[in-house]
Amino acid sequence: MDVERYPLDSPGGERWGEVVGAARAALAADGCCVLRGFIRPELLSTLRSEGEALAPQAYYTVENVNAYNIPLDAELPDDHPARIVLRRGNAFVARDLIPADALIHRLYVDERFQRFVADCFGLPELHEYTDPFAGLCLNVVAPGMSHPWHFDTNEFTVSMLTQEPESGGVFEYCPNIRSRTAENFADVNAVLTGDGERFIRRLELRPGDLQLFQGRFSLHRVAPVGGTVQRHSAIFAYSDTPGLIGTAERTRQLFGRVSPDHVAVGEVRGDSLLD
């Protein structure tokens, strides 16, 4: 970590307060904050090479989904946005396949990093995602593929681009298009049908940038990747409450398998949103 720009070694100090204050302001404005150059430049090649080594272990599948990652045959009104079928072609490397000495794993479990992220989100503490697969993963989007419109399972997400594609792969999001108590299906439907340009913001990320994002309430996607190079990003999943585990169905969808934890616990959620 570039501790000169981001003083993780000096929690509560003046510079810490400046960086955290700026992050909170950005999150309050549109649910997204990017901390440029969070990883020191001399480690970017290591970040990329580790991702390249992990990518072949991703669970690759192309399937039809919806923005809520619920069954396509769910009983819903004809005009419900979950009836709009999207093509998902991204892949994930699960946490149990990521070595403990990998840069992204060392960062994920670092207590200084967790304290910093918690402060940026205005939380008293963070808990590592209990889910044994989704707590930390590498998202792989191959050329010609995309990660279609969706909402995150947990309220906020921390991620970092580790390899950028030759073209495309832009992160697109709709800030706070829904809330904890309101789904706002009409607005979501507008985006999914191509009539919601007014809701969409676009963000070009660079390797080593840290992104703080409130993806539980902001519809988002990775646009189709072009060229010949995959897009890789690390996803660090935390929760403000312990015990968060994904559903068995969604886990199987993303990773091609489930663990006994998913079967035994089922799911833990902090709200009653569709997903």
mmCIF file of C-alpha atoms in Angstrom:
data_model
loop_
_atom_site.group_PDB
_atom_site.id
_atom_site.type_symbol
_atom_site.label_atom_id
_atom_site.label_comp_id
_atom_site.label_asym_id
_atom_site.label_seq_id
_atom_site.Cartn_x
_atom_site.Cartn_y
_atom_site.Cartn_z
ATOM 1 C CA MET A 1 0.000 0.000 0.000
ATOM 2 C CA ASP A 2 1.158 3.531 -0.731
ATOM 3 C CA VAL A 3 1.127 4.710 2.889
ATOM 4 C CA GLU A 4 2.435 8.149 1.951
ATOM 5 C CA ARG A 5 -0.744 8.914 0.001
ATOM 6 C CA TYR A 6 -2.968 6.771 2.205
ATOM 7 C CA PRO A 7 -1.649 6.835 5.813
ATOM 8 C CA LEU A 8 -2.866 3.468 7.035
ATOM 9 C CA ASP A 9 -0.073 3.450 9.606
ATOM 10 C CA SER A 10 -1.431 6.618 11.255
ATOM 11 C CA PRO A 11 -5.116 6.047 12.046
ATOM 12 C CA GLY A 12 -6.822 9.146 13.369
ATOM 13 C CA GLY A 13 -4.068 11.484 12.172
ATOM 14 C CA GLU A 14 -4.570 14.653 10.161
ATOM 15 C CA ARG A 15 -3.824 13.067 6.793
ATOM 16 C CA TRP A 16 -5.979 10.076 7.702
ATOM 17 C CA GLY A 17 -8.856 12.434 8.435
ATOM 18 C CA GLU A 18 -8.410 14.224 5.096
ATOM 19 C CA VAL A 19 -8.447 11.012 3.050
ATOM 20 C CA VAL A 20 -11.336 9.485 4.992
ATOM 21 C CA GLY A 21 -13.330 12.711 4.784
ATOM 22 C CA ALA A 22 -12.903 12.874 1.013
ATOM 23 C CA ALA A 23 -13.943 9.224 0.675
ATOM 24 C CA ARG A 24 -17.055 9.752 2.773
ATOM 25 C CA ALA A 25 -18.027 12.790 0.725
ATOM 26 C CA ALA A 26 -17.709 10.835 -2.530
ATOM 27 C CA LEU A 27 -19.738 7.936 -1.149
ATOM 28 C CA ALA A 28 -22.430 10.282 0.094
ATOM 29 C CA ALA A 29 -22.602 11.980 -3.295
ATOM 30 C CA ASP A 30 -23.052 8.923 -5.506
ATOM 31 C CA GLY A 31 -22.210 5.755 -3.617
ATOM 32 C CA CYS A 32 -18.767 5.340 -5.163
ATOM 33 C CA CYS A 33 -15.230 6.409 -4.305
ATOM 34 C CA VAL A 34 -11.973 5.640 -6.124
ATOM 35 C CA LEU A 35 -8.621 5.938 -4.350
ATOM 36 C CA ARG A 36 -6.158 6.214 -7.215
ATOM 37 C CA GLY A 37 -2.784 4.492 -6.961
ATOM 38 C CA PHE A 38 -3.540 2.702 -3.708
ATOM 39 C CA ILE A 39 -0.958 0.025 -4.505
ATOM 40 C CA ARG A 40 2.646 1.152 -4.891
ATOM 41 C CA PRO A 41 3.684 1.335 -8.592
ATOM 42 C CA GLU A 42 6.548 -1.151 -8.189
ATOM 43 C CA LEU A 43 4.054 -3.846 -7.135
ATOM 44 C CA LEU A 44 1.638 -3.487 -10.044
ATOM 45 C CA SER A 45 3.454 -6.111 -12.113
ATOM 46 C CA THR A 46 3.223 -8.556 -9.197
ATOM 47 C CA LEU A 47 -0.461 -7.760 -8.788
ATOM 48 C CA ARG A 48 -1.018 -8.515 -12.460
ATOM 49 C CA SER A 49 1.095 -11.673 -12.627
ATOM 50 C CA GLU A 50 -0.584 -13.168 -9.570
ATOM 51 C CA GLY A 51 -3.965 -12.545 -11.177
ATOM 52 C CA GLU A 52 -2.834 -14.110 -14.443
ATOM 53 C CA ALA A 53 -1.726 -17.222 -12.539
ATOM 54 C CA LEU A 54 -5.071 -17.459 -10.730
ATOM 55 C CA ALA A 55 -7.361 -16.766 -13.689
ATOM 56 C CA PRO A 56 -7.265 -20.300 -15.183
ATOM 57 C CA GLN A 57 -8.781 -21.594 -11.919
ATOM 58 C CA ALA A 58 -11.901 -19.455 -12.329
ATOM 59 C CA TYR A 59 -15.256 -21.106 -12.811
ATOM 60 C CA TYR A 60 -16.092 -20.238 -16.415
ATOM 61 C CA THR A 61 -19.661 -20.420 -17.621
ATOM 62 C CA VAL A 62 -21.956 -18.393 -19.838
ATOM 63 C CA GLU A 63 -25.557 -18.370 -18.713
ATOM 64 C CA ASN A 64 -28.791 -16.463 -18.693
ATOM 65 C CA VAL A 65 -29.471 -14.513 -15.495
ATOM 66 C CA ASN A 66 -31.400 -11.489 -14.302
ATOM 67 C CA ALA A 67 -30.273 -8.407 -12.402
ATOM 68 C CA TYR A 68 -31.405 -9.898 -9.084
ATOM 69 C CA ASN A 69 -29.772 -13.299 -9.543
ATOM 70 C CA ILE A 70 -33.021 -15.069 -8.712
ATOM 71 C CA PRO A 71 -34.541 -17.941 -10.725
ATOM 72 C CA LEU A 72 -35.689 -16.893 -14.188
ATOM 73 C CA ASP A 73 -38.935 -18.783 -13.695
ATOM 74 C CA ALA A 74 -39.869 -16.967 -10.490
ATOM 75 C CA GLU A 75 -43.527 -15.991 -10.323
ATOM 76 C CA LEU A 76 -43.448 -12.266 -11.027
ATOM 77 C CA PRO A 77 -45.550 -9.738 -12.970
ATOM 78 C CA ASP A 78 -44.848 -9.569 -16.713
ATOM 79 C CA ASP A 79 -43.360 -6.078 -16.432
ATOM 80 C CA HIS A 80 -41.038 -6.919 -13.516
ATOM 81 C CA PRO A 81 -37.353 -6.111 -14.256
ATOM 82 C CA ALA A 82 -36.331 -9.578 -13.043
ATOM 83 C CA ARG A 83 -38.064 -10.967 -16.128
ATOM 84 C CA ILE A 84 -35.438 -9.314 -18.347
ATOM 85 C CA VAL A 85 -32.871 -11.949 -19.272
ATOM 86 C CA LEU A 86 -29.200 -10.952 -19.316
ATOM 87 C CA ARG A 87 -26.177 -12.885 -20.543
ATOM 88 C CA ARG A 88 -23.486 -13.388 -17.900
ATOM 89 C CA GLY A 89 -20.036 -14.365 -19.144
ATOM 90 C CA ASN A 90 -17.676 -13.385 -16.340
ATOM 91 C CA ALA A 91 -15.900 -15.885 -14.111
ATOM 92 C CA PHE A 92 -14.737 -16.018 -10.487
ATOM 93 C CA VAL A 93 -11.766 -17.506 -8.665
ATOM 94 C CA ALA A 94 -13.011 -18.395 -5.175
ATOM 95 C CA ARG A 95 -11.211 -17.436 -1.979
ATOM 96 C CA ASP A 96 -10.210 -20.998 -1.146
ATOM 97 C CA LEU A 97 -8.122 -21.055 -4.350
ATOM 98 C CA ILE A 98 -6.236 -17.816 -3.603
ATOM 99 C CA PRO A 99 -2.905 -18.344 -1.767
ATOM 100 C CA ALA A 100 -2.502 -16.659 1.604
ATOM 101 C CA ASP A 101 0.665 -14.911 0.422
ATOM 102 C CA ALA A 102 -0.971 -13.359 -2.653
ATOM 103 C CA LEU A 103 -1.050 -9.555 -2.511
ATOM 104 C CA ILE A 104 -4.841 -9.405 -2.669
ATOM 105 C CA HIS A 105 -5.203 -11.892 0.188
ATOM 106 C CA ARG A 106 -2.645 -10.084 2.360
ATOM 107 C CA LEU A 107 -4.525 -6.858 1.759
ATOM 108 C CA TYR A 108 -7.925 -8.397 2.491
ATOM 109 C CA VAL A 109 -6.961 -9.685 5.954
ATOM 110 C CA ASP A 110 -4.788 -6.693 6.946
ATOM 111 C CA GLU A 111 -6.250 -5.068 10.065
ATOM 112 C CA ARG A 112 -4.965 -1.605 9.107
ATOM 113 C CA PHE A 113 -6.692 -1.905 5.752
ATOM 114 C CA GLN A 114 -9.915 -3.061 7.379
ATOM 115 C CA ARG A 115 -9.822 -0.174 9.869
ATOM 116 C CA PHE A 116 -9.276 2.298 7.027
ATOM 117 C CA VAL A 117 -12.094 0.891 4.898
ATOM 118 C CA ALA A 118 -14.446 0.896 7.888
ATOM 119 C CA ASP A 119 -13.688 4.561 8.555
ATOM 120 C CA CYS A 120 -14.278 5.457 4.913
ATOM 121 C CA PHE A 121 -17.713 3.854 5.092
ATOM 122 C CA GLY A 122 -18.366 5.447 8.491
ATOM 123 C CA LEU A 123 -18.631 2.105 10.268
ATOM 124 C CA PRO A 124 -17.373 1.244 13.760
ATOM 125 C CA GLU A 125 -15.978 -2.070 12.526
ATOM 126 C CA LEU A 126 -15.870 -4.486 9.617
ATOM 127 C CA HIS A 127 -16.163 -8.248 9.457
ATOM 128 C CA GLU A 128 -14.654 -10.428 6.782
ATOM 129 C CA TYR A 129 -17.356 -12.078 4.732
ATOM 130 C CA THR A 130 -18.086 -15.429 6.355
ATOM 131 C CA ASP A 131 -18.762 -17.005 2.964
ATOM 132 C CA PRO A 132 -15.777 -19.306 2.282
ATOM 133 C CA PHE A 133 -15.820 -18.600 -1.463
ATOM 134 C CA ALA A 134 -17.084 -15.032 -1.929
ATOM 135 C CA GLY A 135 -15.220 -13.220 0.859
ATOM 136 C CA LEU A 136 -12.312 -12.624 -1.476
ATOM 137 C CA CYS A 137 -12.389 -13.502 -5.148
ATOM 138 C CA LEU A 138 -10.867 -12.606 -8.488
ATOM 139 C CA ASN A 139 -13.369 -11.529 -11.115
ATOM 140 C CA VAL A 140 -12.301 -12.480 -14.650
ATOM 141 C CA VAL A 141 -13.970 -11.009 -17.740
ATOM 142 C CA ALA A 142 -12.634 -12.418 -21.004
ATOM 143 C CA PRO A 143 -12.717 -10.544 -24.333
ATOM 144 C CA GLY A 144 -16.223 -10.531 -25.751
ATOM 145 C CA MET A 145 -17.736 -11.125 -22.315
ATOM 146 C CA SER A 146 -19.263 -8.851 -19.677
ATOM 147 C CA HIS A 147 -20.529 -8.848 -16.113
ATOM 148 C CA PRO A 148 -24.129 -7.774 -16.715
ATOM 149 C CA TRP A 149 -26.305 -5.456 -14.655
ATOM 150 C CA HIS A 150 -26.760 -6.666 -11.080
ATOM 151 C CA PHE A 151 -26.943 -5.718 -7.406
ATOM 152 C CA ASP A 152 -24.452 -6.960 -4.811
ATOM 153 C CA THR A 153 -25.414 -9.284 -1.992
ATOM 154 C CA ASN A 154 -23.710 -7.215 0.697
ATOM 155 C CA GLU A 155 -24.300 -3.523 1.282
ATOM 156 C CA PHE A 156 -20.861 -2.326 0.245
ATOM 157 C CA THR A 157 -17.997 -3.712 -1.798
ATOM 158 C CA VAL A 158 -14.288 -2.995 -1.985
ATOM 159 C CA SER A 159 -12.528 -3.885 -5.214
ATOM 160 C CA MET A 160 -9.323 -3.320 -7.140
ATOM 161 C CA LEU A 161 -8.547 -3.670 -10.826
ATOM 162 C CA THR A 162 -5.457 -5.877 -11.198
ATOM 163 C CA GLN A 163 -5.351 -6.130 -15.001
ATOM 164 C CA GLU A 164 -7.012 -3.804 -17.476
ATOM 165 C CA PRO A 165 -8.220 -4.955 -20.905
ATOM 166 C CA GLU A 166 -7.086 -3.509 -24.194
ATOM 167 C CA SER A 167 -10.478 -1.878 -24.663
ATOM 168 C CA GLY A 168 -13.949 -1.848 -23.160
ATOM 169 C CA GLY A 169 -14.616 -3.243 -19.711
ATOM 170 C CA VAL A 170 -15.818 0.110 -18.370
ATOM 171 C CA PHE A 171 -17.501 0.056 -14.967
ATOM 172 C CA GLU A 172 -21.031 1.470 -15.236
ATOM 173 C CA TYR A 173 -23.305 2.141 -12.284
ATOM 174 C CA CYS A 174 -26.578 3.760 -11.270
ATOM 175 C CA PRO A 175 -26.026 5.482 -7.896
ATOM 176 C CA ASN A 176 -28.589 4.546 -5.255
ATOM 177 C CA ILE A 177 -31.206 3.494 -7.787
ATOM 178 C CA ARG A 178 -32.871 1.629 -4.926
ATOM 179 C CA SER A 179 -32.824 1.955 -1.147
ATOM 180 C CA ARG A 180 -33.097 -0.358 1.824
ATOM 181 C CA THR A 181 -36.878 0.122 1.802
ATOM 182 C CA ALA A 182 -37.692 0.840 -1.862
ATOM 183 C CA GLU A 183 -36.877 -1.354 -4.880
ATOM 184 C CA ASN A 184 -37.796 1.318 -7.470
ATOM 185 C CA PHE A 185 -38.523 -1.321 -10.098
ATOM 186 C CA ALA A 186 -39.562 1.252 -12.724
ATOM 187 C CA ASP A 187 -36.147 2.933 -12.704
ATOM 188 C CA VAL A 188 -34.323 -0.395 -12.791
ATOM 189 C CA ASN A 189 -36.510 -1.491 -15.678
ATOM 190 C CA ALA A 190 -35.631 1.681 -17.568
ATOM 191 C CA VAL A 191 -31.907 0.949 -17.325
ATOM 192 C CA LEU A 192 -32.300 -2.688 -18.352
ATOM 193 C CA THR A 193 -34.390 -1.792 -21.395
ATOM 194 C CA GLY A 194 -32.044 0.954 -22.615
ATOM 195 C CA ASP A 195 -34.181 3.895 -21.516
ATOM 196 C CA GLY A 196 -32.257 4.770 -18.359
ATOM 197 C CA GLU A 197 -29.199 6.631 -19.621
ATOM 198 C CA ARG A 198 -30.001 9.424 -17.169
ATOM 199 C CA PHE A 199 -29.267 7.043 -14.281
ATOM 200 C CA ILE A 200 -25.910 5.725 -15.556
ATOM 201 C CA ARG A 201 -22.427 6.903 -14.647
ATOM 202 C CA ARG A 202 -19.218 5.480 -16.121
ATOM 203 C CA LEU A 203 -15.868 5.010 -14.468
ATOM 204 C CA GLU A 204 -12.569 3.989 -16.032
ATOM 205 C CA LEU A 205 -10.319 2.294 -13.494
ATOM 206 C CA ARG A 206 -6.578 1.636 -13.560
ATOM 207 C CA PRO A 207 -4.675 -1.266 -11.963
ATOM 208 C CA GLY A 208 -3.946 -0.558 -8.303
ATOM 209 C CA ASP A 209 -6.906 1.796 -7.853
ATOM 210 C CA LEU A 210 -9.051 0.952 -4.823
ATOM 211 C CA GLN A 211 -12.791 1.290 -5.381
ATOM 212 C CA LEU A 212 -15.258 1.661 -2.522
ATOM 213 C CA PHE A 213 -18.787 1.045 -3.694
ATOM 214 C CA GLN A 214 -22.286 0.698 -2.265
ATOM 215 C CA GLY A 215 -23.352 -2.021 -4.672
ATOM 216 C CA ARG A 216 -26.300 -3.263 -2.654
ATOM 217 C CA PHE A 217 -28.291 -0.216 -3.711
ATOM 218 C CA SER A 218 -26.597 0.762 -6.995
ATOM 219 C CA LEU A 219 -27.282 -1.286 -10.100
ATOM 220 C CA HIS A 220 -23.958 -1.840 -11.889
ATOM 221 C CA ARG A 221 -22.111 -3.804 -14.533
ATOM 222 C CA VAL A 222 -18.808 -4.263 -16.350
ATOM 223 C CA ALA A 223 -19.420 -3.435 -20.015
ATOM 224 C CA PRO A 224 -18.198 -5.922 -22.665
ATOM 225 C CA VAL A 225 -14.425 -6.332 -22.855
ATOM 226 C CA GLY A 226 -12.671 -5.846 -26.196
ATOM 227 C CA GLY A 227 -9.251 -6.785 -27.562
ATOM 228 C CA THR A 228 -7.337 -9.896 -26.511
ATOM 229 C CA VAL A 229 -6.582 -9.238 -22.809
ATOM 230 C CA GLN A 230 -8.816 -10.311 -19.928
ATOM 231 C CA ARG A 231 -10.067 -7.838 -17.339
ATOM 232 C CA HIS A 232 -9.159 -8.929 -13.789
ATOM 233 C CA SER A 233 -10.358 -7.360 -10.547
ATOM 234 C CA ALA A 234 -10.088 -8.427 -6.918
ATOM 235 C CA ILE A 235 -13.272 -8.198 -4.870
ATOM 236 C CA PHE A 236 -12.867 -7.753 -1.103
ATOM 237 C CA ALA A 237 -16.189 -8.474 0.599
ATOM 238 C CA TYR A 238 -16.813 -7.229 4.127
ATOM 239 C CA SER A 239 -19.904 -6.747 6.260
ATOM 240 C CA ASP A 240 -20.791 -4.502 9.176
ATOM 241 C CA THR A 241 -22.377 -7.533 10.832
ATOM 242 C CA PRO A 242 -20.845 -11.000 11.160
ATOM 243 C CA GLY A 243 -22.070 -14.155 9.477
ATOM 244 C CA LEU A 244 -22.898 -13.026 5.933
ATOM 245 C CA ILE A 245 -23.117 -16.024 3.582
ATOM 246 C CA GLY A 246 -24.484 -16.217 0.053
ATOM 247 C CA THR A 247 -27.358 -18.424 -0.965
ATOM 248 C CA ALA A 248 -26.533 -21.928 -2.168
ATOM 249 C CA GLU A 249 -28.176 -21.178 -5.518
ATOM 250 C CA ARG A 250 -26.201 -18.021 -6.177
ATOM 251 C CA THR A 251 -22.974 -19.614 -4.946
ATOM 252 C CA ARG A 252 -23.391 -22.510 -7.360
ATOM 253 C CA GLN A 253 -24.141 -20.002 -10.116
ATOM 254 C CA LEU A 254 -20.937 -18.056 -9.516
ATOM 255 C CA PHE A 255 -18.486 -20.739 -8.419
ATOM 256 C CA GLY A 256 -19.933 -23.972 -9.774
ATOM 257 C CA ARG A 257 -20.053 -25.562 -6.330
ATOM 258 C CA VAL A 258 -21.261 -25.025 -2.774
ATOM 259 C CA SER A 259 -19.736 -25.753 0.620
ATOM 260 C CA PRO A 260 -21.370 -27.348 3.672
ATOM 261 C CA ASP A 261 -21.566 -23.826 5.123
ATOM 262 C CA HIS A 262 -23.862 -22.684 2.320
ATOM 263 C CA VAL A 263 -26.139 -25.675 2.761
ATOM 264 C CA ALA A 264 -26.218 -25.529 6.559
ATOM 265 C CA VAL A 265 -26.604 -21.789 7.051
ATOM 266 C CA GLY A 266 -28.646 -20.879 4.012
ATOM 267 C CA GLU A 267 -28.424 -17.107 3.847
ATOM 268 C CA VAL A 268 -27.988 -14.120 6.114
ATOM 269 C CA ARG A 269 -29.220 -10.713 4.960
ATOM 270 C CA GLY A 270 -29.467 -7.279 6.550
ATOM 271 C CA ASP A 271 -32.568 -6.255 4.581
ATOM 272 C CA SER A 272 -35.565 -7.681 2.746
ATOM 273 C CA LEU A 273 -34.634 -6.600 -0.781
ATOM 274 C CA LEU A 274 -35.203 -9.056 -3.631
ATOM 275 C CA ASP A 275 -31.477 -9.862 -3.648
#
